[in-house]
Short mmCIF file of C-alpha atoms and ligand atoms in Angstrom, two decimals:
data_model
loop_
_atom_site.label_atom_id
_atom_site.label_comp_id
_atom_site.label_asym_id
_atom_site.label_seq_id
_atom_site.Cartn_x
_atom_site.Cartn_y
_atom_site.Cartn_z
CA UNK A 218 16.73 42.56 -18.60
CA UNK A 219 20.09 40.83 -19.50
CA UNK A 220 18.73 37.72 -17.79
CA UNK A 221 15.14 38.02 -19.24
CA UNK A 222 16.88 38.61 -22.86
CA UNK A 223 19.16 35.15 -21.92
CA UNK A 224 16.22 33.02 -20.70
CA UNK A 225 13.96 33.35 -24.79
CA UNK A 226 17.50 32.37 -25.71
CA UNK A 227 17.51 28.26 -24.89
CA UNK A 228 14.46 26.01 -24.35
CA UNK A 229 14.41 22.38 -22.58
CA UNK A 230 11.64 20.06 -23.16
CA UNK A 231 11.58 17.38 -20.40
CA UNK A 232 9.96 13.95 -21.09
CA UNK A 233 9.36 12.24 -17.92
CA UNK A 234 8.76 7.90 -17.29
CA UNK A 235 8.35 6.30 -14.33
CA UNK A 236 7.60 7.08 -11.01
CA UNK A 237 7.06 10.16 -8.91
CA UNK A 238 10.39 10.47 -7.75
CA UNK A 239 11.37 11.04 -11.05
CA UNK A 240 8.82 13.58 -11.81
CA UNK A 241 10.23 15.49 -8.33
CA UNK A 242 14.01 14.94 -10.34
CA UNK A 243 12.50 16.20 -13.55
CA UNK A 244 11.12 19.50 -11.81
CA UNK A 245 14.06 20.32 -10.09
CA UNK A 246 16.04 20.36 -13.60
CA UNK A 247 14.24 22.60 -14.67
CA UNK A 248 14.82 24.26 -11.80
CA UNK A 249 19.06 23.76 -12.40
CA UNK A 250 18.49 24.91 -15.78
CA UNK A 251 16.71 28.14 -15.43
CA UNK A 252 19.66 30.18 -14.42
CA UNK A 253 21.20 28.82 -17.19
CA UNK A 254 19.01 30.53 -19.39
CA UNK A 255 17.00 27.47 -20.17
CA UNK A 256 13.02 28.42 -20.73
CA UNK A 257 10.46 25.45 -20.84
CA UNK A 258 9.36 24.22 -24.74
CA UNK A 259 5.91 22.82 -25.40
CA UNK A 260 7.70 20.27 -27.59
CA UNK A 261 11.06 18.62 -28.42
CA UNK A 262 10.84 20.24 -32.07
CA UNK A 263 10.61 24.08 -30.29
CA UNK A 264 13.58 22.57 -28.01
CA UNK A 265 17.21 23.27 -28.04
CA UNK A 266 17.93 20.22 -25.32
CA UNK A 267 15.81 17.55 -24.96
CA UNK A 268 16.21 15.20 -21.75
CA UNK A 269 14.22 12.35 -21.10
CA UNK A 270 14.08 11.33 -17.56
CA UNK A 271 13.94 7.25 -17.89
CA UNK A 272 12.16 4.38 -15.78
CA UNK A 273 14.23 1.00 -15.80
CA UNK A 274 11.50 -0.96 -13.76
CA UNK A 275 9.68 -3.20 -16.36
CA UNK A 276 11.15 -4.12 -20.13
CA UNK A 277 8.78 -1.78 -21.95
CA UNK A 278 9.49 0.94 -19.86
CA UNK A 279 12.91 0.91 -20.81
CA UNK A 280 12.53 0.03 -24.75
CA UNK A 281 10.03 3.25 -24.94
CA UNK A 282 13.38 5.25 -24.52
CA UNK A 283 14.60 3.67 -27.65
CA UNK A 284 11.85 4.25 -29.98
CA UNK A 285 11.82 8.09 -28.38
CA UNK A 286 15.63 8.10 -29.34
CA UNK A 287 14.81 7.10 -33.00
CA UNK A 288 12.12 9.99 -32.70
CA UNK A 289 14.64 12.73 -31.81
CA UNK A 290 17.12 11.64 -33.97
CA UNK A 291 15.35 12.43 -36.88
CA UNK A 292 14.69 16.27 -35.05
CA UNK A 293 18.61 16.26 -34.78
CA UNK A 294 19.06 15.70 -38.47
CA UNK A 295 16.41 18.38 -39.70
CA UNK A 296 17.63 20.99 -37.53
CA UNK A 297 21.59 20.03 -38.22
CA UNK A 298 20.62 20.92 -41.77
CA UNK A 299 19.92 24.37 -40.96
CA UNK A 300 22.44 24.86 -38.66
CA UNK A 301 20.50 24.79 -35.71
CA UNK A 302 22.10 23.01 -32.19
CA UNK A 303 20.07 20.24 -30.79
CA UNK A 304 21.07 18.15 -27.40
CA UNK A 305 19.89 15.33 -26.70
CA UNK A 306 20.46 14.19 -22.77
CA UNK A 307 18.97 10.34 -21.04
CA UNK A 308 18.41 10.28 -17.29
CA UNK A 309 17.07 8.72 -14.74
CA UNK A 310 16.97 4.86 -14.48
CA UNK A 311 17.94 3.53 -17.69
CA UNK A 312 20.85 6.10 -18.14
CA UNK A 313 22.00 4.61 -14.84
CA UNK A 314 21.78 0.82 -15.54
CA UNK A 315 23.49 1.01 -19.44
CA UNK A 316 25.47 3.71 -19.26
CA UNK A 317 27.72 4.10 -21.98
CA UNK A 318 25.45 1.52 -23.58
CA UNK A 319 23.31 3.87 -24.52
CA UNK A 320 25.42 5.95 -26.30
CA UNK A 321 26.67 2.80 -28.37
CA UNK A 322 22.91 2.20 -29.37
CA UNK A 323 22.23 5.65 -29.88
CA UNK A 324 24.90 7.76 -30.96
CA UNK A 325 22.60 10.96 -31.23
CA UNK A 326 22.62 11.08 -27.29
CA UNK A 327 24.89 13.84 -26.09
CA UNK A 328 24.70 13.23 -22.49
CA UNK A 329 24.24 10.62 -20.22
CA UNK A 330 23.14 11.49 -16.44
CA UNK A 331 22.01 9.25 -13.45
CA UNK A 332 19.50 9.70 -10.92
CA UNK A 333 22.31 10.93 -8.30
CA UNK A 334 23.62 12.98 -10.62
CA UNK A 335 21.68 15.20 -12.05
CA UNK A 336 22.84 18.11 -10.02
CA UNK A 337 25.84 18.28 -12.15
CA UNK A 338 23.80 18.86 -15.61
CA UNK A 339 25.13 22.53 -15.86
CA UNK A 340 28.83 20.97 -15.91
CA UNK A 341 27.70 18.58 -18.19
CA UNK A 342 26.45 20.85 -20.81
CA UNK A 343 29.21 22.90 -20.46
CA UNK A 344 31.47 20.02 -21.57
CA UNK A 345 29.34 18.55 -24.08
CA UNK A 346 29.06 21.78 -26.11
CA UNK A 347 32.79 21.34 -25.69
CA UNK A 348 33.68 18.35 -26.76
CA UNK A 349 32.41 16.03 -29.66
CA UNK A 350 31.28 12.84 -28.53
CA UNK A 351 29.01 11.59 -25.47
CA UNK A 352 29.44 13.05 -21.96
CA UNK A 353 28.99 10.34 -18.96
CA UNK A 354 28.00 10.80 -15.49
CA UNK A 355 26.44 7.93 -13.11
CA UNK A 356 27.91 8.57 -9.69
CA UNK A 357 25.66 7.92 -6.88
CA UNK A 358 25.92 11.43 -5.00
CA UNK A 359 22.76 11.78 -3.08
CA UNK A 360 23.58 14.30 -0.48
CA UNK A 361 26.08 16.17 -2.67
CA UNK A 362 23.32 15.97 -5.21
CA UNK A 363 20.54 17.94 -2.36
CA UNK A 364 22.91 20.23 -1.35
CA UNK A 365 23.63 21.38 -4.56
CA UNK A 366 19.95 21.72 -6.00
CA UNK A 367 18.59 25.53 -5.88
CA UNK A 368 15.52 27.04 -4.82
CA UNK A 369 12.72 25.40 -6.03
CA UNK A 370 9.38 27.02 -7.97
CA UNK A 371 5.83 25.49 -6.79
CA UNK A 372 3.17 24.63 -9.71
CA UNK A 373 0.16 24.68 -7.93
CA UNK A 374 -1.48 23.89 -4.49
CA UNK A 375 0.37 20.16 -4.43
CA UNK A 376 4.18 18.93 -4.41
CA UNK A 377 6.23 16.09 -4.24
CA UNK A 378 9.16 16.36 -2.18
CA UNK A 379 11.90 13.41 -1.83
CA UNK A 380 12.64 13.05 1.48
CA UNK A 381 14.49 9.46 0.92
CA UNK A 382 16.59 8.00 -2.08
CA UNK A 383 17.49 4.35 -2.91
CA UNK A 384 16.85 1.04 -1.35
CA UNK A 385 18.49 -1.99 0.73
CA UNK A 386 15.82 -4.21 0.07
CA UNK A 387 16.56 -6.20 -3.22
CA UNK A 388 13.28 -7.86 -4.11
CA UNK A 389 14.58 -10.42 -6.35
CA UNK A 390 12.47 -8.89 -9.11
CA UNK A 391 13.54 -5.25 -8.72
CA UNK A 392 16.37 -3.12 -10.80
CA UNK A 393 15.97 -0.12 -7.84
CA UNK A 394 18.59 -0.94 -5.80
CA UNK A 395 21.01 -0.59 -9.00
CA UNK A 396 19.44 2.12 -10.20
CA UNK A 397 19.15 4.38 -7.01
CA UNK A 398 21.80 2.82 -4.84
CA UNK A 399 21.43 2.04 -1.24
CA UNK A 400 19.15 3.88 1.20
CA UNK A 401 20.02 7.35 2.27
CA UNK A 402 17.68 9.96 4.29
CA UNK A 403 17.60 13.46 3.80
CA UNK A 404 17.75 15.66 7.08
CA UNK A 405 15.04 17.26 9.06
CA UNK A 406 16.41 20.37 8.34
CA UNK A 407 16.68 20.41 5.19
CA UNK A 408 13.47 18.59 4.12
CA UNK A 409 11.57 21.05 6.29
CA UNK A 410 13.34 24.37 4.62
CA UNK A 411 12.06 22.56 1.16
CA UNK A 412 8.54 22.19 2.80
CA UNK A 413 8.86 26.20 3.89
CA UNK A 414 9.41 27.19 0.29
CA UNK A 415 6.81 25.50 -0.88
CA UNK A 416 4.13 26.52 1.65
CA UNK A 417 5.18 30.00 0.69
CA UNK A 418 4.39 29.74 -2.65
CA UNK A 419 1.02 28.46 -1.89
CA UNK A 420 1.11 25.09 -1.98
CA UNK A 421 -1.07 23.20 0.68
CA UNK A 422 -0.50 19.49 0.05
CA UNK A 423 3.14 17.94 0.16
CA UNK A 424 3.87 14.18 -0.88
CA UNK A 425 7.00 13.24 1.13
CA UNK A 426 8.43 10.67 -1.43
CA UNK A 427 10.93 7.83 -1.18
CA UNK A 428 11.52 4.46 -2.79
CA UNK A 429 11.21 3.28 0.69
CA UNK A 430 9.45 6.17 2.68
CA UNK A 431 8.99 5.01 5.91
CA UNK A 432 12.41 3.45 5.97
CA UNK A 433 13.32 7.42 6.42
CA UNK A 434 15.37 7.86 9.41
CA UNK A 435 17.24 10.88 10.97
CA UNK A 436 18.50 12.55 14.19
CA UNK A 437 15.93 15.40 15.30
CA UNK A 438 16.75 18.89 14.31
CA UNK A 439 19.16 20.20 17.12
CA UNK A 440 17.28 21.54 20.38
CA UNK A 441 15.15 18.38 20.33
CA UNK A 442 14.96 16.86 23.55
CA UNK A 443 13.18 13.93 22.59
CA UNK A 444 14.23 10.73 20.73
CA UNK A 445 17.16 10.31 19.41
CA UNK A 446 16.69 8.98 15.67
CA UNK A 447 13.37 10.10 14.41
CA UNK A 448 11.08 8.29 11.96
CA UNK A 449 8.61 9.10 9.30
CA UNK A 450 5.92 9.68 12.03
CA UNK A 451 7.93 12.19 13.67
CA UNK A 452 8.90 13.73 10.50
CA UNK A 453 5.09 13.74 9.72
CA UNK A 454 4.06 15.45 13.19
CA UNK A 455 6.84 18.17 12.99
CA UNK A 456 5.67 19.32 9.29
CA UNK A 457 2.46 19.26 10.46
CA UNK A 458 3.26 22.32 12.69
CA UNK A 459 4.19 24.15 9.43
CA UNK A 460 1.32 26.73 9.44
CA UNK A 461 -0.27 26.90 5.84
CA UNK A 462 0.62 23.32 5.50
CA UNK A 463 -2.87 21.72 5.09
CA UNK A 464 -2.17 17.87 3.87
CA UNK A 465 0.56 15.12 3.99
CA UNK A 466 0.92 12.19 2.38
CA UNK A 467 3.76 9.97 1.69
CA UNK A 468 4.59 6.84 -0.59
CA UNK A 469 5.91 4.34 -1.22
CA UNK A 470 6.20 2.21 2.05
CA UNK A 471 7.39 -1.18 2.68
CA UNK A 472 5.40 -3.70 4.78
CA UNK A 473 8.27 -4.26 6.82
CA UNK A 474 9.30 -0.80 7.78
CA UNK A 475 5.74 0.46 9.05
CA UNK A 476 6.40 0.80 12.56
CA UNK A 477 4.44 1.30 15.28
CA UNK A 478 4.93 5.04 15.68
CA UNK A 479 4.25 5.58 12.05
CA UNK A 480 0.80 3.95 12.66
CA UNK A 481 0.13 6.01 15.68
CA UNK A 482 0.86 9.06 13.57
CA UNK A 483 -1.92 8.23 10.98
CA UNK A 484 -4.11 7.47 13.69
CA UNK A 485 -3.47 11.10 15.48
CA UNK A 486 -2.32 13.79 12.87
CA UNK A 487 -5.22 15.41 11.13
CA UNK A 488 -3.14 16.49 8.64
CA UNK A 489 -2.14 13.36 7.59
CA UNK A 490 -4.36 11.99 4.79
CA UNK A 491 -5.97 8.53 5.25
CA UNK A 492 -4.78 6.79 2.20
CA UNK A 493 -1.60 4.37 2.56
CA UNK A 494 -0.02 2.95 -0.45
CA UNK A 495 1.49 -0.56 0.81
CA UNK A 496 2.62 -2.74 -1.74
CA UNK A 497 2.45 -6.45 -1.04
CA UNK A 498 3.18 -8.15 -4.65
CA UNK A 499 1.79 -11.89 -4.11
CA UNK A 500 -0.52 -13.43 -1.69
CA UNK A 501 1.33 -17.36 -1.67
CA UNK A 502 4.52 -17.50 1.30
CA UNK A 503 6.09 -19.60 -0.94
CA UNK A 504 6.23 -16.24 -3.93
CA UNK A 505 6.94 -13.47 -1.11
CA UNK A 506 9.89 -15.77 -0.01
CA UNK A 507 11.24 -16.07 -3.24
CA UNK A 508 10.79 -12.45 -4.04
CA UNK A 509 12.79 -11.68 -0.82
CA UNK A 510 10.01 -9.35 0.79
CA UNK A 511 11.10 -10.35 4.24
CA UNK A 512 6.98 -11.29 5.41
CA UNK A 513 4.43 -13.47 5.16
CA UNK A 514 0.98 -12.96 3.83
CA UNK A 515 -0.01 -13.43 7.55
CA UNK A 516 2.16 -10.99 8.79
CA UNK A 517 0.80 -8.45 6.26
CA UNK A 518 -2.68 -8.88 6.87
CA UNK A 519 -2.35 -8.43 10.40
CA UNK A 520 -0.41 -5.02 9.79
CA UNK A 521 -3.36 -4.19 7.98
CA UNK A 522 -5.38 -5.27 11.10
CA UNK A 523 -3.20 -2.34 12.65
CA UNK A 524 -3.31 0.13 10.59
CA UNK A 525 -7.29 0.62 10.36
CA UNK A 526 -7.12 0.43 13.84
CA UNK A 527 -5.44 3.19 13.92
CA UNK A 528 -7.45 4.85 11.26
CA UNK A 529 -10.36 3.00 10.64
CA UNK A 530 -11.28 5.30 7.49
CA UNK A 531 -7.73 4.63 5.71
CA UNK A 532 -8.19 4.10 1.77
CA UNK A 533 -5.50 1.11 0.91
CA UNK A 534 -3.48 0.55 -2.28
CA UNK A 535 -0.92 -1.39 -3.29
CA UNK A 536 1.01 -3.13 -6.07
CA UNK A 537 1.07 -6.54 -7.33
CA UNK A 538 3.19 -8.91 -9.63
CA UNK A 539 1.57 -11.85 -11.52
CA UNK A 540 3.66 -14.60 -13.06
CA UNK A 541 6.48 -14.53 -10.98
CA UNK A 542 9.14 -17.73 -11.47
CA UNK A 543 7.84 -20.11 -10.06
CA UNK A 544 4.05 -19.15 -9.56
CA UNK A 545 1.36 -21.55 -10.05
CA UNK A 546 -2.31 -21.00 -10.62
CA UNK A 547 -2.39 -22.09 -6.53
CA UNK A 548 -0.09 -19.41 -5.86
CA UNK A 549 -2.20 -16.98 -7.58
CA UNK A 550 -5.14 -18.02 -5.95
CA UNK A 551 -3.60 -16.93 -2.96
CA UNK A 552 -2.84 -13.25 -4.33
CA UNK A 553 -6.79 -12.99 -5.17
CA UNK A 554 -7.56 -14.68 -1.98
CA UNK A 555 -5.30 -11.95 -0.01
CA UNK A 556 -7.06 -9.30 -2.00
CA UNK A 557 -10.30 -10.09 -0.81
CA UNK A 558 -9.22 -10.29 2.76
CA UNK A 559 -8.01 -6.32 2.38
CA UNK A 560 -10.06 -4.72 0.05
CA UNK A 561 -8.34 -1.77 -1.92
CA UNK A 562 -9.25 1.44 -2.68
CA UNK A 563 -6.77 1.79 -5.78
CA UNK A 564 -4.28 -0.34 -6.92
CA UNK A 565 -1.42 -1.24 -9.73
CA UNK A 566 -0.42 -4.29 -11.10
CA UNK A 567 1.99 -5.77 -13.36
CA UNK A 568 3.15 -8.89 -15.50
CA UNK A 569 6.09 -10.24 -14.50
CA UNK A 570 8.94 -8.61 -16.37
CA UNK A 571 12.53 -10.31 -16.30
CA UNK A 572 15.42 -7.70 -15.44
CA UNK A 573 18.84 -8.47 -16.50
CA UNK A 574 21.10 -8.76 -13.87
CA UNK A 575 18.44 -9.24 -10.91
CA UNK A 576 18.06 -12.67 -9.40
CA UNK A 577 14.12 -13.37 -10.54
CA UNK A 578 15.76 -13.54 -14.35
CA UNK A 579 17.84 -16.42 -13.71
CA UNK A 580 15.13 -18.30 -11.79
CA UNK A 581 13.65 -21.14 -13.27
CA UNK A 582 10.08 -22.03 -14.03
CA UNK A 583 9.48 -18.54 -15.60
CA UNK A 584 5.84 -18.50 -16.70
CA UNK A 585 4.82 -18.30 -19.82
CA UNK A 586 3.34 -15.00 -21.16
CA UNK A 587 -0.10 -16.10 -22.06
CA UNK A 588 -0.44 -17.23 -18.65
CA UNK A 589 0.46 -13.97 -16.90
CA UNK A 590 -2.19 -12.21 -19.25
CA UNK A 591 -4.74 -14.63 -17.58
CA UNK A 592 -4.00 -13.99 -14.48
CA UNK A 593 -3.15 -10.32 -14.86
CA UNK A 594 -6.89 -9.87 -16.26
CA UNK A 595 -8.39 -11.60 -13.36
CA UNK A 596 -6.70 -10.05 -10.85
CA UNK A 597 -7.10 -6.65 -12.41
CA UNK A 598 -10.87 -7.27 -12.52
CA UNK A 599 -11.47 -7.80 -8.77
CA UNK A 600 -9.43 -4.79 -8.13
CA UNK A 601 -11.48 -2.55 -10.82
CA UNK A 602 -14.38 -3.88 -8.50
CA UNK A 603 -13.25 -2.95 -5.04
CA UNK A 604 -12.09 0.24 -6.27
CA UNK A 605 -15.50 0.94 -7.52
CA UNK A 606 -17.18 -0.08 -4.46
CA UNK A 607 -14.76 2.44 -2.40
CA UNK A 608 -15.92 4.94 -4.63
CA UNK A 609 -19.51 4.22 -4.83
CA UNK A 610 -19.41 4.25 -0.75
CA UNK A 611 -18.24 7.97 -1.07
CA UNK A 612 -21.37 8.57 -2.57
CA UNK A 613 -23.86 10.97 -0.49
CA UNK A 614 -21.07 12.06 2.05
CA UNK A 615 -19.45 15.44 2.41
CA UNK A 616 -15.28 15.21 1.55
CA UNK A 617 -13.10 18.32 2.05
CA UNK A 618 -11.50 18.52 -1.48
CA UNK A 619 -8.61 20.36 -2.60
CA UNK A 620 -9.38 22.03 -5.98
CA UNK A 621 -6.02 21.25 -8.01
CA UNK A 622 -6.43 22.21 -11.25
CA UNK A 623 -9.13 23.61 -13.86
CA UNK A 624 -11.31 20.63 -15.47
CA UNK A 625 -12.28 19.88 -18.89
CA UNK A 626 -15.37 21.91 -18.93
CA UNK A 627 -15.80 25.86 -18.50
CA UNK A 628 -16.86 26.38 -14.79
CA UNK A 629 -15.35 22.72 -13.95
CA UNK A 630 -12.44 22.56 -11.45
CA UNK A 631 -10.62 19.27 -10.30
CA UNK A 632 -9.43 18.33 -7.04
CA UNK A 633 -8.84 15.40 -4.36
CA UNK A 634 -10.64 14.01 -1.59
CA UNK A 635 -8.36 13.24 1.28
CA UNK A 636 -9.02 9.38 0.04
CA UNK A 637 -6.76 10.67 -3.76
CA UNK A 638 -9.85 10.22 -5.76
CA UNK A 639 -10.30 12.77 -8.82
CA UNK A 640 -13.15 14.84 -7.75
CA UNK A 641 -14.98 16.78 -10.38
CA UNK A 642 -16.57 19.99 -9.06
CA UNK A 643 -18.32 23.24 -10.48
CA UNK A 644 -16.96 25.78 -9.00
CA UNK A 645 -15.18 29.40 -9.98
CA UNK A 646 -12.00 29.68 -10.87
CA UNK A 647 -11.11 31.64 -7.93
CA UNK A 648 -11.34 28.85 -5.70
CA UNK A 649 -8.39 26.66 -7.07
CA UNK A 650 -6.08 26.03 -4.66
CA UNK A 651 -8.59 26.09 -1.69
CA UNK A 652 -9.99 23.25 0.13
CA UNK A 653 -13.46 23.30 -0.01
CA UNK A 654 -16.52 20.76 1.57
CA UNK A 655 -18.07 18.97 -1.45
CA UNK A 656 -21.22 16.10 -1.43
CA UNK A 657 -20.02 13.46 -3.12
CA UNK A 658 -23.19 13.36 -6.13
CA UNK A 659 -22.16 10.21 -8.38
CA UNK A 660 -19.33 7.87 -9.58
CA UNK A 661 -17.34 7.71 -13.08
CA UNK A 662 -14.88 4.95 -14.13
CA UNK A 663 -11.96 6.87 -12.75
CA UNK A 664 -13.31 9.78 -10.91
CA UNK A 665 -16.43 11.31 -8.30
CA UNK A 666 -18.42 13.87 -9.16
CA UNK A 667 -19.32 16.25 -6.50
CA UNK A 668 -21.36 19.63 -5.75
CA UNK A 669 -19.98 22.55 -3.26
CA UNK A 670 -22.18 22.37 0.01
CA UNK A 671 -23.73 25.59 0.83
CA UNK A 672 -20.87 26.49 3.24
CA UNK A 673 -18.29 26.04 0.23
CA UNK A 674 -20.53 27.89 -1.94
CA UNK A 675 -20.33 30.39 0.63
CA UNK A 676 -16.33 30.44 0.39
CA UNK A 677 -16.64 31.04 -3.27
N1 SAH B 918 9.60 0.74 -3.67
C1 SAH B 918 8.55 0.06 -4.01
C2 SAH B 918 8.41 0.12 -5.44
C3 SAH B 918 8.90 0.49 -6.24
S1 SAH B 918 8.74 0.13 -8.17
C4 SAH B 918 8.20 -0.96 -2.87
O1 SAH B 918 8.79 -1.76 -2.38
O2 SAH B 918 6.77 -1.42 -3.05
C5 SAH B 918 7.19 -0.04 -8.07
C6 SAH B 918 6.17 -1.40 -8.80
O3 SAH B 918 6.44 -1.99 -9.71
C7 SAH B 918 6.50 -2.30 -7.81
O4 SAH B 918 5.62 -2.49 -5.91
C8 SAH B 918 5.92 -3.70 -8.55
O5 SAH B 918 4.66 -3.83 -8.09
C9 SAH B 918 6.64 -3.17 -9.64
N2 SAH B 918 7.79 -3.95 -10.44
C10 SAH B 918 9.23 -3.41 -9.88
N3 SAH B 918 9.82 -4.88 -10.78
C11 SAH B 918 8.96 -4.98 -11.31
C12 SAH B 918 9.52 -6.33 -12.53
N4 SAH B 918 10.55 -6.49 -12.32
N5 SAH B 918 8.29 -6.96 -13.23
C13 SAH B 918 7.09 -6.18 -13.11
N6 SAH B 918 6.97 -4.96 -12.04
C14 SAH B 918 7.87 -4.64 -11.24
FE1 SF4 B 919 11.76 -2.43 -5.72
FE2 SF4 B 919 11.83 -3.90 -3.01
FE3 SF4 B 919 13.04 -1.87 -2.97
FE4 SF4 B 919 10.72 -1.98 -3.80
S1 SF4 B 919 11.74 -2.22 -1.75
S2 SF4 B 919 12.15 -0.51 -4.56
S3 SF4 B 919 10.29 -3.27 -4.84
S4 SF4 B 919 13.36 -3.63 -4.19
FE1 F3S B 920 11.31 3.46 -12.76
FE2 F3S B 920 13.43 4.31 -11.61
FE3 F3S B 920 11.33 4.95 -10.21
S1 F3S B 920 12.91 2.18 -12.40
S2 F3S B 920 10.01 3.18 -11.20
S3 F3S B 920 12.24 5.90 -12.25
S4 F3S B 920 12.99 4.84 -9.38
#
């Protein structure tokens, strides 16, 4: 009773920017704050504590945070007039990159906490309540973080699970090695325990996360007499043996860490979904070199061939940057040629954004914005056409669809195909969380339309 009372006392609102690792971190922050009596607020206005879990990857992402802080300042001032407390915390990669500068620029901020230190949020909240002025915590304490995180709450049939953090690759455009620190892999037993806890709560699909998820390496669990070090392939096979877990995905992979063990697992392990996000960024060797990606375009294409030989139906996805310093029209044409050669099922593409402190920011040959716009439009048109072609090719097929959530219309559910496409299906609510065979009947710009097969209907 006492606890229930407390949980109504305070509420937290978290706004999440950036990648899936931030989504995972935000969920864990909610889990951490629950024992302190924090419930979830539906808007910043209704909250006692607002956390912005931020992203520093591109200039625009970082700027969004400051405009949001402007809005929050107004709420804080209005609440103060009524004697109501309102705390603002900045977490995530902007917090790590800018630290104390945030509170200098936005004094309304009470706490600044980096992505490897948010397990200390409960202490920070207590400290912020005691002292005037802001509280800063930006240590890199990855192992401590995972040890200190509390039992987690699943929310629906799919879940993210961070298995690896940080990055040692130092691509010359990227802030991640500075904001997340160096590569750290979580131990097998920790990951397995978290996966089991999720599955016990009805989770069917787990997406293993890491900035370089395929760089994950760890000793096998005690008692295993096989390899001395496991890679992601072994980990996936291990997790696949857990009853109740139906689907495994992982993201984001780096071409340099795509080893034979993982490729073989993609071909052999049925629970591993046929979808691979394998960013290449650019197609000209000169640019790949300047980006410090550590491979050529041809090596990437040969890698894709090996992946396709192991898993012919695999859906490929990638990230691209246009207008990296020194990129000529000819270099950009090489990116288009690489995209033509691969054929992507989905992709993310960005204009190069100059990030302070990264080597790329100081390079000569920065590309004019208008040029970047033009290249991005051409690249996106090609990627869009490839996505539509991939989606269209599913029409008429029967695919197993994991029904994840209610659709916008009554009587409709939205699920995912093995290839990560959204599928809209007429199905009863009672089927939420199940995997049902559905015939793909058509495509819309961002999804597939499907109908339950008679077998699926019988299951309903
Ligand atoms: N670890 C992943 C990517 C993490 S960041 C990998 O190595 O592929 C996600 C994507 O953001 C990158 O793949 C890249 O395409 C894009 N990105 C990173 N820094 C950028 C910058 N300075 N400007 C534009 N896009 C950037
Ligand atoms: Fe950034 Fe490169 Fe590391 Fe990916 S591999 S997180 S792009 S530095
Ligand atoms: Fe952004 Fe940090 Fe993720 S910079 S993309 S939130 S690792």
